[in-house]
mmCIF file with all atom_site columns, C-alpha atoms in Angstrom:
data_model
loop_
_atom_site.group_PDB
_atom_site.id
_atom_site.type_symbol
_atom_site.label_atom_id
_atom_site.label_alt_id
_atom_site.label_comp_id
_atom_site.label_asym_id
_atom_site.label_entity_id
_atom_site.label_seq_id
_atom_site.pdbx_PDB_ins_code
_atom_site.Cartn_x
_atom_site.Cartn_y
_atom_site.Cartn_z
_atom_site.occupancy
_atom_site.B_iso_or_equiv
_atom_site.pdbx_formal_charge
_atom_site.auth_seq_id
_atom_site.auth_comp_id
_atom_site.auth_asym_id
_atom_site.auth_atom_id
_atom_site.pdbx_PDB_model_num
ATOM 1   C CA . MET A 1 1   ? 7.744  -14.203 3.139   1.00 0.00 ? 1   MET A CA 1
ATOM 2   C CA . SER A 1 2   ? 8.403  -17.927 2.730   1.00 0.00 ? 2   SER A CA 1
ATOM 3   C CA . THR A 1 3   ? 11.097 -20.469 4.581   1.00 0.00 ? 3   THR A CA 1
ATOM 4   C CA . LYS A 1 4   ? 13.134 -20.739 1.624   1.00 0.00 ? 4   LYS A CA 1
ATOM 5   C CA . ALA A 1 5   ? 12.987 -17.019 0.515   1.00 0.00 ? 5   ALA A CA 1
ATOM 6   C CA . ALA A 1 6   ? 13.851 -15.802 4.241   1.00 0.00 ? 6   ALA A CA 1
ATOM 7   C CA . SER A 1 7   ? 16.850 -18.696 4.118   1.00 0.00 ? 7   SER A CA 1
ATOM 8   C CA . LEU A 1 8   ? 18.054 -16.759 0.708   1.00 0.00 ? 8   LEU A CA 1
ATOM 9   C CA . VAL A 1 9   ? 18.071 -13.714 1.960   1.00 0.00 ? 9   VAL A CA 1
ATOM 10  C CA . THR A 1 10  ? 20.095 -14.773 5.026   1.00 0.00 ? 10  THR A CA 1
ATOM 11  C CA . GLN A 1 11  ? 22.615 -16.367 2.713   1.00 0.00 ? 11  GLN A CA 1
ATOM 12  C CA . ALA A 1 12  ? 22.603 -13.066 0.657   1.00 0.00 ? 12  ALA A CA 1
ATOM 13  C CA . LYS A 1 13  ? 23.383 -10.831 3.784   1.00 0.00 ? 13  LYS A CA 1
ATOM 14  C CA . GLN A 1 14  ? 26.008 -13.408 4.902   1.00 0.00 ? 14  GLN A CA 1
ATOM 15  C CA . TRP A 1 15  ? 27.686 -13.570 1.926   1.00 0.00 ? 15  TRP A CA 1
ATOM 16  C CA . ALA A 1 16  ? 27.563 -9.391  1.307   1.00 0.00 ? 16  ALA A CA 1
ATOM 17  C CA . THR A 1 17  ? 29.990 -9.606  4.423   1.00 0.00 ? 17  THR A CA 1
ATOM 18  C CA . ASN A 1 18  ? 32.596 -11.085 2.768   1.00 0.00 ? 18  ASN A CA 1
ATOM 19  C CA . TYR A 1 19  ? 33.179 -8.009  0.598   1.00 0.00 ? 19  TYR A CA 1
ATOM 20  C CA . GLY A 1 20  ? 33.992 -5.772  3.977   1.00 0.00 ? 20  GLY A CA 1
ATOM 21  C CA . ALA A 1 21  ? 35.159 -2.494  2.866   1.00 0.00 ? 21  ALA A CA 1
ATOM 22  C CA . TYR A 1 22  ? 35.184 -3.324  -0.935  1.00 0.00 ? 22  TYR A CA 1
ATOM 23  C CA . SER A 1 23  ? 31.135 -3.621  -1.395  1.00 0.00 ? 23  SER A CA 1
ATOM 24  C CA . ASN A 1 24  ? 30.771 -1.418  -4.188  1.00 0.00 ? 24  ASN A CA 1
ATOM 25  C CA . GLY A 1 25  ? 32.928 -0.263  -7.123  1.00 0.00 ? 25  GLY A CA 1
ATOM 26  C CA . GLU A 1 26  ? 35.377 -1.965  -9.314  1.00 0.00 ? 26  GLU A CA 1
ATOM 27  C CA . GLU A 1 27  ? 37.135 -3.314  -6.304  1.00 0.00 ? 27  GLU A CA 1
ATOM 28  C CA . GLY A 1 28  ? 34.486 -4.991  -5.300  1.00 0.00 ? 28  GLY A CA 1
ATOM 29  C CA . HIS A 1 29  ? 33.684 -6.618  -8.647  1.00 0.00 ? 29  HIS A CA 1
ATOM 30  C CA . SER A 1 30  ? 37.262 -7.615  -8.774  1.00 0.00 ? 30  SER A CA 1
ATOM 31  C CA . LEU A 1 31  ? 36.962 -9.420  -5.306  1.00 0.00 ? 31  LEU A CA 1
ATOM 32  C CA . THR A 1 32  ? 34.291 -11.845 -6.559  1.00 0.00 ? 32  THR A CA 1
ATOM 33  C CA . ALA A 1 33  ? 36.951 -13.989 -8.413  1.00 0.00 ? 33  ALA A CA 1
ATOM 34  C CA . PRO A 1 34  ? 39.044 -14.349 -5.005  1.00 0.00 ? 34  PRO A CA 1
ATOM 35  C CA . LEU A 1 35  ? 35.755 -15.085 -3.131  1.00 0.00 ? 35  LEU A CA 1
ATOM 36  C CA . ARG A 1 36  ? 34.623 -17.986 -5.395  1.00 0.00 ? 36  ARG A CA 1
ATOM 37  C CA . VAL A 1 37  ? 37.912 -19.323 -4.940  1.00 0.00 ? 37  VAL A CA 1
ATOM 38  C CA . ARG A 1 38  ? 37.451 -19.548 -0.905  1.00 0.00 ? 38  ARG A CA 1
ATOM 39  C CA . ALA A 1 39  ? 33.962 -20.585 -1.482  1.00 0.00 ? 39  ALA A CA 1
ATOM 40  C CA . ASN A 1 40  ? 35.179 -23.634 -3.841  1.00 0.00 ? 40  ASN A CA 1
ATOM 41  C CA . TRP A 1 41  ? 38.257 -24.267 -1.180  1.00 0.00 ? 41  TRP A CA 1
ATOM 42  C CA . ASP A 1 42  ? 35.963 -24.465 1.325   1.00 0.00 ? 42  ASP A CA 1
ATOM 43  C CA . ALA A 1 43  ? 33.743 -27.115 -0.653  1.00 0.00 ? 43  ALA A CA 1
ATOM 44  C CA . GLY A 1 44  ? 36.944 -28.995 -1.510  1.00 0.00 ? 44  GLY A CA 1
ATOM 45  C CA . ASP A 1 45  ? 36.499 -28.716 -5.249  1.00 0.00 ? 45  ASP A CA 1
ATOM 46  C CA . ALA A 1 46  ? 39.495 -28.541 -7.055  1.00 0.00 ? 46  ALA A CA 1
ATOM 47  C CA . ASP A 1 47  ? 37.910 -28.357 -10.460 1.00 0.00 ? 47  ASP A CA 1
ATOM 48  C CA . ALA A 1 48  ? 35.664 -25.597 -9.358  1.00 0.00 ? 48  ALA A CA 1
ATOM 49  C CA . ILE A 1 49  ? 38.905 -23.414 -8.255  1.00 0.00 ? 49  ILE A CA 1
ATOM 50  C CA . ALA A 1 50  ? 41.060 -24.426 -11.373 1.00 0.00 ? 50  ALA A CA 1
ATOM 51  C CA . ALA A 1 51  ? 37.953 -22.952 -13.464 1.00 0.00 ? 51  ALA A CA 1
ATOM 52  C CA . MET A 1 52  ? 38.610 -19.905 -11.721 1.00 0.00 ? 52  MET A CA 1
ATOM 53  C CA . PHE A 1 53  ? 41.795 -19.015 -12.970 1.00 0.00 ? 53  PHE A CA 1
ATOM 54  C CA . THR A 1 54  ? 42.537 -17.811 -16.455 1.00 0.00 ? 54  THR A CA 1
ATOM 55  C CA . ASP A 1 55  ? 44.399 -20.386 -18.886 1.00 0.00 ? 55  ASP A CA 1
ATOM 56  C CA . ASN A 1 56  ? 47.733 -19.142 -18.236 1.00 0.00 ? 56  ASN A CA 1
ATOM 57  C CA . GLY A 1 57  ? 46.952 -18.672 -14.686 1.00 0.00 ? 57  GLY A CA 1
ATOM 58  C CA . SER A 1 58  ? 49.341 -19.406 -11.486 1.00 0.00 ? 58  SER A CA 1
ATOM 59  C CA . MET A 1 59  ? 49.199 -20.225 -7.798  1.00 0.00 ? 59  MET A CA 1
ATOM 60  C CA . LEU A 1 60  ? 51.977 -20.667 -5.453  1.00 0.00 ? 60  LEU A CA 1
ATOM 61  C CA . MET A 1 61  ? 51.427 -23.313 -3.064  1.00 0.00 ? 61  MET A CA 1
ATOM 62  C CA . GLY A 1 62  ? 53.952 -23.565 -0.527  1.00 0.00 ? 62  GLY A CA 1
ATOM 63  C CA . ASP A 1 63  ? 57.259 -23.957 -2.638  1.00 0.00 ? 63  ASP A CA 1
ATOM 64  C CA . GLU A 1 64  ? 55.329 -25.272 -5.895  1.00 0.00 ? 64  GLU A CA 1
ATOM 65  C CA . GLN A 1 65  ? 54.582 -23.005 -8.758  1.00 0.00 ? 65  GLN A CA 1
ATOM 66  C CA . LEU A 1 66  ? 51.744 -24.162 -10.172 1.00 0.00 ? 66  LEU A CA 1
ATOM 67  C CA . LYS A 1 67  ? 50.740 -22.978 -13.841 1.00 0.00 ? 67  LYS A CA 1
ATOM 68  C CA . GLY A 1 68  ? 47.661 -23.614 -15.820 1.00 0.00 ? 68  GLY A CA 1
ATOM 69  C CA . ARG A 1 69  ? 44.479 -24.822 -14.790 1.00 0.00 ? 69  ARG A CA 1
ATOM 70  C CA . GLU A 1 70  ? 45.297 -28.369 -15.145 1.00 0.00 ? 70  GLU A CA 1
ATOM 71  C CA . GLU A 1 71  ? 48.083 -28.221 -12.753 1.00 0.00 ? 71  GLU A CA 1
ATOM 72  C CA . ILE A 1 72  ? 46.257 -26.465 -10.395 1.00 0.00 ? 72  ILE A CA 1
ATOM 73  C CA . ARG A 1 73  ? 43.471 -28.807 -10.467 1.00 0.00 ? 73  ARG A CA 1
ATOM 74  C CA . SER A 1 74  ? 45.426 -31.920 -10.219 1.00 0.00 ? 74  SER A CA 1
ATOM 75  C CA . TRP A 1 75  ? 47.381 -30.645 -7.577  1.00 0.00 ? 75  TRP A CA 1
ATOM 76  C CA . LEU A 1 76  ? 44.436 -29.429 -5.318  1.00 0.00 ? 76  LEU A CA 1
ATOM 77  C CA . ALA A 1 77  ? 42.459 -32.778 -6.036  1.00 0.00 ? 77  ALA A CA 1
ATOM 78  C CA . ASP A 1 78  ? 45.456 -34.564 -4.468  1.00 0.00 ? 78  ASP A CA 1
ATOM 79  C CA . ALA A 1 79  ? 45.522 -31.950 -1.404  1.00 0.00 ? 79  ALA A CA 1
ATOM 80  C CA . PHE A 1 80  ? 42.054 -32.116 -1.019  1.00 0.00 ? 80  PHE A CA 1
ATOM 81  C CA . ALA A 1 81  ? 42.269 -35.881 -0.567  1.00 0.00 ? 81  ALA A CA 1
ATOM 82  C CA . GLY A 1 82  ? 45.490 -35.665 1.602   1.00 0.00 ? 82  GLY A CA 1
ATOM 83  C CA . ARG A 1 83  ? 46.361 -33.087 3.814   1.00 0.00 ? 83  ARG A CA 1
ATOM 84  C CA . TYR A 1 84  ? 44.139 -30.261 2.828   1.00 0.00 ? 84  TYR A CA 1
ATOM 85  C CA . LYS A 1 85  ? 40.981 -32.388 3.530   1.00 0.00 ? 85  LYS A CA 1
ATOM 86  C CA . GLY A 1 86  ? 38.559 -30.428 5.373   1.00 0.00 ? 86  GLY A CA 1
ATOM 87  C CA . THR A 1 87  ? 40.195 -27.268 5.576   1.00 0.00 ? 87  THR A CA 1
ATOM 88  C CA . ARG A 1 88  ? 38.777 -24.004 4.888   1.00 0.00 ? 88  ARG A CA 1
ATOM 89  C CA . MET A 1 89  ? 40.306 -20.856 3.621   1.00 0.00 ? 89  MET A CA 1
ATOM 90  C CA . ARG A 1 90  ? 39.981 -17.467 5.182   1.00 0.00 ? 90  ARG A CA 1
ATOM 91  C CA . PHE A 1 91  ? 41.110 -13.996 4.335   1.00 0.00 ? 91  PHE A CA 1
ATOM 92  C CA . GLU A 1 92  ? 40.051 -10.352 5.145   1.00 0.00 ? 92  GLU A CA 1
ATOM 93  C CA . PRO A 1 93  ? 41.461 -7.733  1.970   1.00 0.00 ? 93  PRO A CA 1
ATOM 94  C CA . VAL A 1 94  ? 43.566 -5.236  3.570   1.00 0.00 ? 94  VAL A CA 1
ATOM 95  C CA . GLU A 1 95  ? 44.201 -3.519  0.120   1.00 0.00 ? 95  GLU A CA 1
ATOM 96  C CA . ILE A 1 96  ? 42.852 -3.515  -3.303  1.00 0.00 ? 96  ILE A CA 1
ATOM 97  C CA . LYS A 1 97  ? 44.398 -1.368  -6.147  1.00 0.00 ? 97  LYS A CA 1
ATOM 98  C CA . MET A 1 98  ? 42.768 -1.258  -9.687  1.00 0.00 ? 98  MET A CA 1
ATOM 99  C CA . LEU A 1 99  ? 45.881 -1.458  -11.881 1.00 0.00 ? 99  LEU A CA 1
ATOM 100 C CA . HIS A 1 100 ? 43.844 -1.051  -14.899 1.00 0.00 ? 100 HIS A CA 1
ATOM 101 C CA . ARG A 1 101 ? 39.889 -1.114  -15.339 1.00 0.00 ? 101 ARG A CA 1
ATOM 102 C CA . ASP A 1 102 ? 40.570 -5.000  -16.158 1.00 0.00 ? 102 ASP A CA 1
ATOM 103 C CA . CYS A 1 103 ? 43.060 -5.639  -13.367 1.00 0.00 ? 103 CYS A CA 1
ATOM 104 C CA . ALA A 1 104 ? 43.201 -5.553  -9.713  1.00 0.00 ? 104 ALA A CA 1
ATOM 105 C CA . PHE A 1 105 ? 45.752 -6.578  -7.047  1.00 0.00 ? 105 PHE A CA 1
ATOM 106 C CA . MET A 1 106 ? 44.538 -7.579  -3.884  1.00 0.00 ? 106 MET A CA 1
ATOM 107 C CA . VAL A 1 107 ? 46.466 -8.167  -0.683  1.00 0.00 ? 107 VAL A CA 1
ATOM 108 C CA . ALA A 1 108 ? 44.753 -9.983  2.384   1.00 0.00 ? 108 ALA A CA 1
ATOM 109 C CA . GLU A 1 109 ? 45.727 -11.420 5.830   1.00 0.00 ? 109 GLU A CA 1
ATOM 110 C CA . GLY A 1 110 ? 44.270 -15.124 6.321   1.00 0.00 ? 110 GLY A CA 1
ATOM 111 C CA . GLY A 1 111 ? 45.286 -18.402 5.891   1.00 0.00 ? 111 GLY A CA 1
ATOM 112 C CA . LEU A 1 112 ? 43.993 -21.982 6.292   1.00 0.00 ? 112 LEU A CA 1
ATOM 113 C CA . LEU A 1 113 ? 41.421 -23.331 9.258   1.00 0.00 ? 113 LEU A CA 1
ATOM 114 C CA . LEU A 1 114 ? 41.604 -26.839 9.701   1.00 0.00 ? 114 LEU A CA 1
ATOM 115 C CA . ALA A 1 115 ? 38.302 -28.944 10.186  1.00 0.00 ? 115 ALA A CA 1
ATOM 116 C CA . ASP A 1 116 ? 37.537 -28.202 13.659  1.00 0.00 ? 116 ASP A CA 1
ATOM 117 C CA . GLU A 1 117 ? 38.956 -24.548 13.848  1.00 0.00 ? 117 GLU A CA 1
ATOM 118 C CA . ASP A 1 118 ? 37.200 -21.047 13.881  1.00 0.00 ? 118 ASP A CA 1
ATOM 119 C CA . GLU A 1 119 ? 40.133 -19.298 13.686  1.00 0.00 ? 119 GLU A CA 1
ATOM 120 C CA . VAL A 1 120 ? 43.263 -19.270 11.682  1.00 0.00 ? 120 VAL A CA 1
ATOM 121 C CA . ALA A 1 121 ? 46.051 -20.775 13.972  1.00 0.00 ? 121 ALA A CA 1
ATOM 122 C CA . PRO A 1 122 ? 49.232 -18.450 14.014  1.00 0.00 ? 122 PRO A CA 1
ATOM 123 C CA . GLU A 1 123 ? 51.280 -21.021 12.253  1.00 0.00 ? 123 GLU A CA 1
ATOM 124 C CA . ARG A 1 124 ? 49.284 -21.030 9.502   1.00 0.00 ? 124 ARG A CA 1
ATOM 125 C CA . SER A 1 125 ? 48.670 -17.262 9.206   1.00 0.00 ? 125 SER A CA 1
ATOM 126 C CA . SER A 1 126 ? 49.495 -15.643 5.977   1.00 0.00 ? 126 SER A CA 1
ATOM 127 C CA . ARG A 1 127 ? 49.817 -12.845 3.670   1.00 0.00 ? 127 ARG A CA 1
ATOM 128 C CA . ILE A 1 128 ? 47.566 -13.603 0.503   1.00 0.00 ? 128 ILE A CA 1
ATOM 129 C CA . THR A 1 129 ? 47.952 -11.805 -2.986  1.00 0.00 ? 129 THR A CA 1
ATOM 130 C CA . PHE A 1 130 ? 45.320 -12.339 -5.866  1.00 0.00 ? 130 PHE A CA 1
ATOM 131 C CA . VAL A 1 131 ? 45.941 -10.758 -8.940  1.00 0.00 ? 131 VAL A CA 1
ATOM 132 C CA . SER A 1 132 ? 42.568 -10.671 -10.967 1.00 0.00 ? 132 SER A CA 1
ATOM 133 C CA . VAL A 1 133 ? 41.637 -10.107 -14.149 1.00 0.00 ? 133 VAL A CA 1
ATOM 134 C CA . ARG A 1 134 ? 38.452 -9.389  -15.845 1.00 0.00 ? 134 ARG A CA 1
ATOM 135 C CA . ALA A 1 135 ? 37.709 -11.898 -19.031 1.00 0.00 ? 135 ALA A CA 1
ATOM 136 C CA . ASP A 1 136 ? 34.759 -12.544 -21.243 1.00 0.00 ? 136 ASP A CA 1
ATOM 137 C CA . ASP A 1 137 ? 32.725 -10.049 -18.774 1.00 0.00 ? 137 ASP A CA 1
ATOM 138 C CA . ASP A 1 138 ? 33.759 -11.777 -15.477 1.00 0.00 ? 138 ASP A CA 1
ATOM 139 C CA . TRP A 1 139 ? 36.420 -12.022 -13.038 1.00 0.00 ? 139 TRP A CA 1
ATOM 140 C CA . ARG A 1 140 ? 39.285 -14.620 -13.189 1.00 0.00 ? 140 ARG A CA 1
ATOM 141 C CA . VAL A 1 141 ? 42.459 -15.306 -11.380 1.00 0.00 ? 141 VAL A CA 1
ATOM 142 C CA . LEU A 1 142 ? 45.607 -14.517 -13.092 1.00 0.00 ? 142 LEU A CA 1
ATOM 143 C CA . SER A 1 143 ? 47.627 -15.212 -9.946  1.00 0.00 ? 143 SER A CA 1
ATOM 144 C CA . TYR A 1 144 ? 47.612 -16.407 -6.299  1.00 0.00 ? 144 TYR A CA 1
ATOM 145 C CA . GLN A 1 145 ? 50.469 -16.667 -3.578  1.00 0.00 ? 145 GLN A CA 1
ATOM 146 C CA . SER A 1 146 ? 50.375 -17.030 -0.218  1.00 0.00 ? 146 SER A CA 1
ATOM 147 C CA . SER A 1 147 ? 53.135 -16.407 2.189   1.00 0.00 ? 147 SER A CA 1
ATOM 148 C CA . PRO A 1 148 ? 53.426 -17.406 6.002   1.00 0.00 ? 148 PRO A CA 1
ATOM 149 C CA . VAL A 1 149 ? 53.598 -14.598 8.484   1.00 0.00 ? 149 VAL A CA 1
ATOM 150 C CA . LYS A 1 150 ? 55.954 -15.890 11.451  1.00 0.00 ? 150 LYS A CA 1
ATOM 151 C CA . GLY A 1 151 ? 55.636 -13.761 14.561  1.00 0.00 ? 151 GLY A CA 1
#
């Protein structure tokens, strides 16, 4: 196997670990949208994150309810240039429920990592919810919300 092929296999295996207990079935399919949001967050790509949302999607960031792709994109672009620069998003699905064959609700635990961190600090630990919907044979995010977990 070539070095490039071996690298691709390694990357695919690493990506597959992101699905945890939801590696198969519709729950796993619905999880692709939140995982793509996470990958784009880690890249600091506000445009790509906004593109993962439905036209009428919403994202609750702190006390700010962002509505629609443009509001999401604009807010994240500013955040990635400032206080969220270099942050990475981490979450582990706790539960995924199919509400309909084209709609899933996911509860996860996680939070944001600063550039030099390997684990989410307790003060940034959060409970995260995603509502994902199937649109045009792909999964998109309808709603994202993150709430702090305080111990």
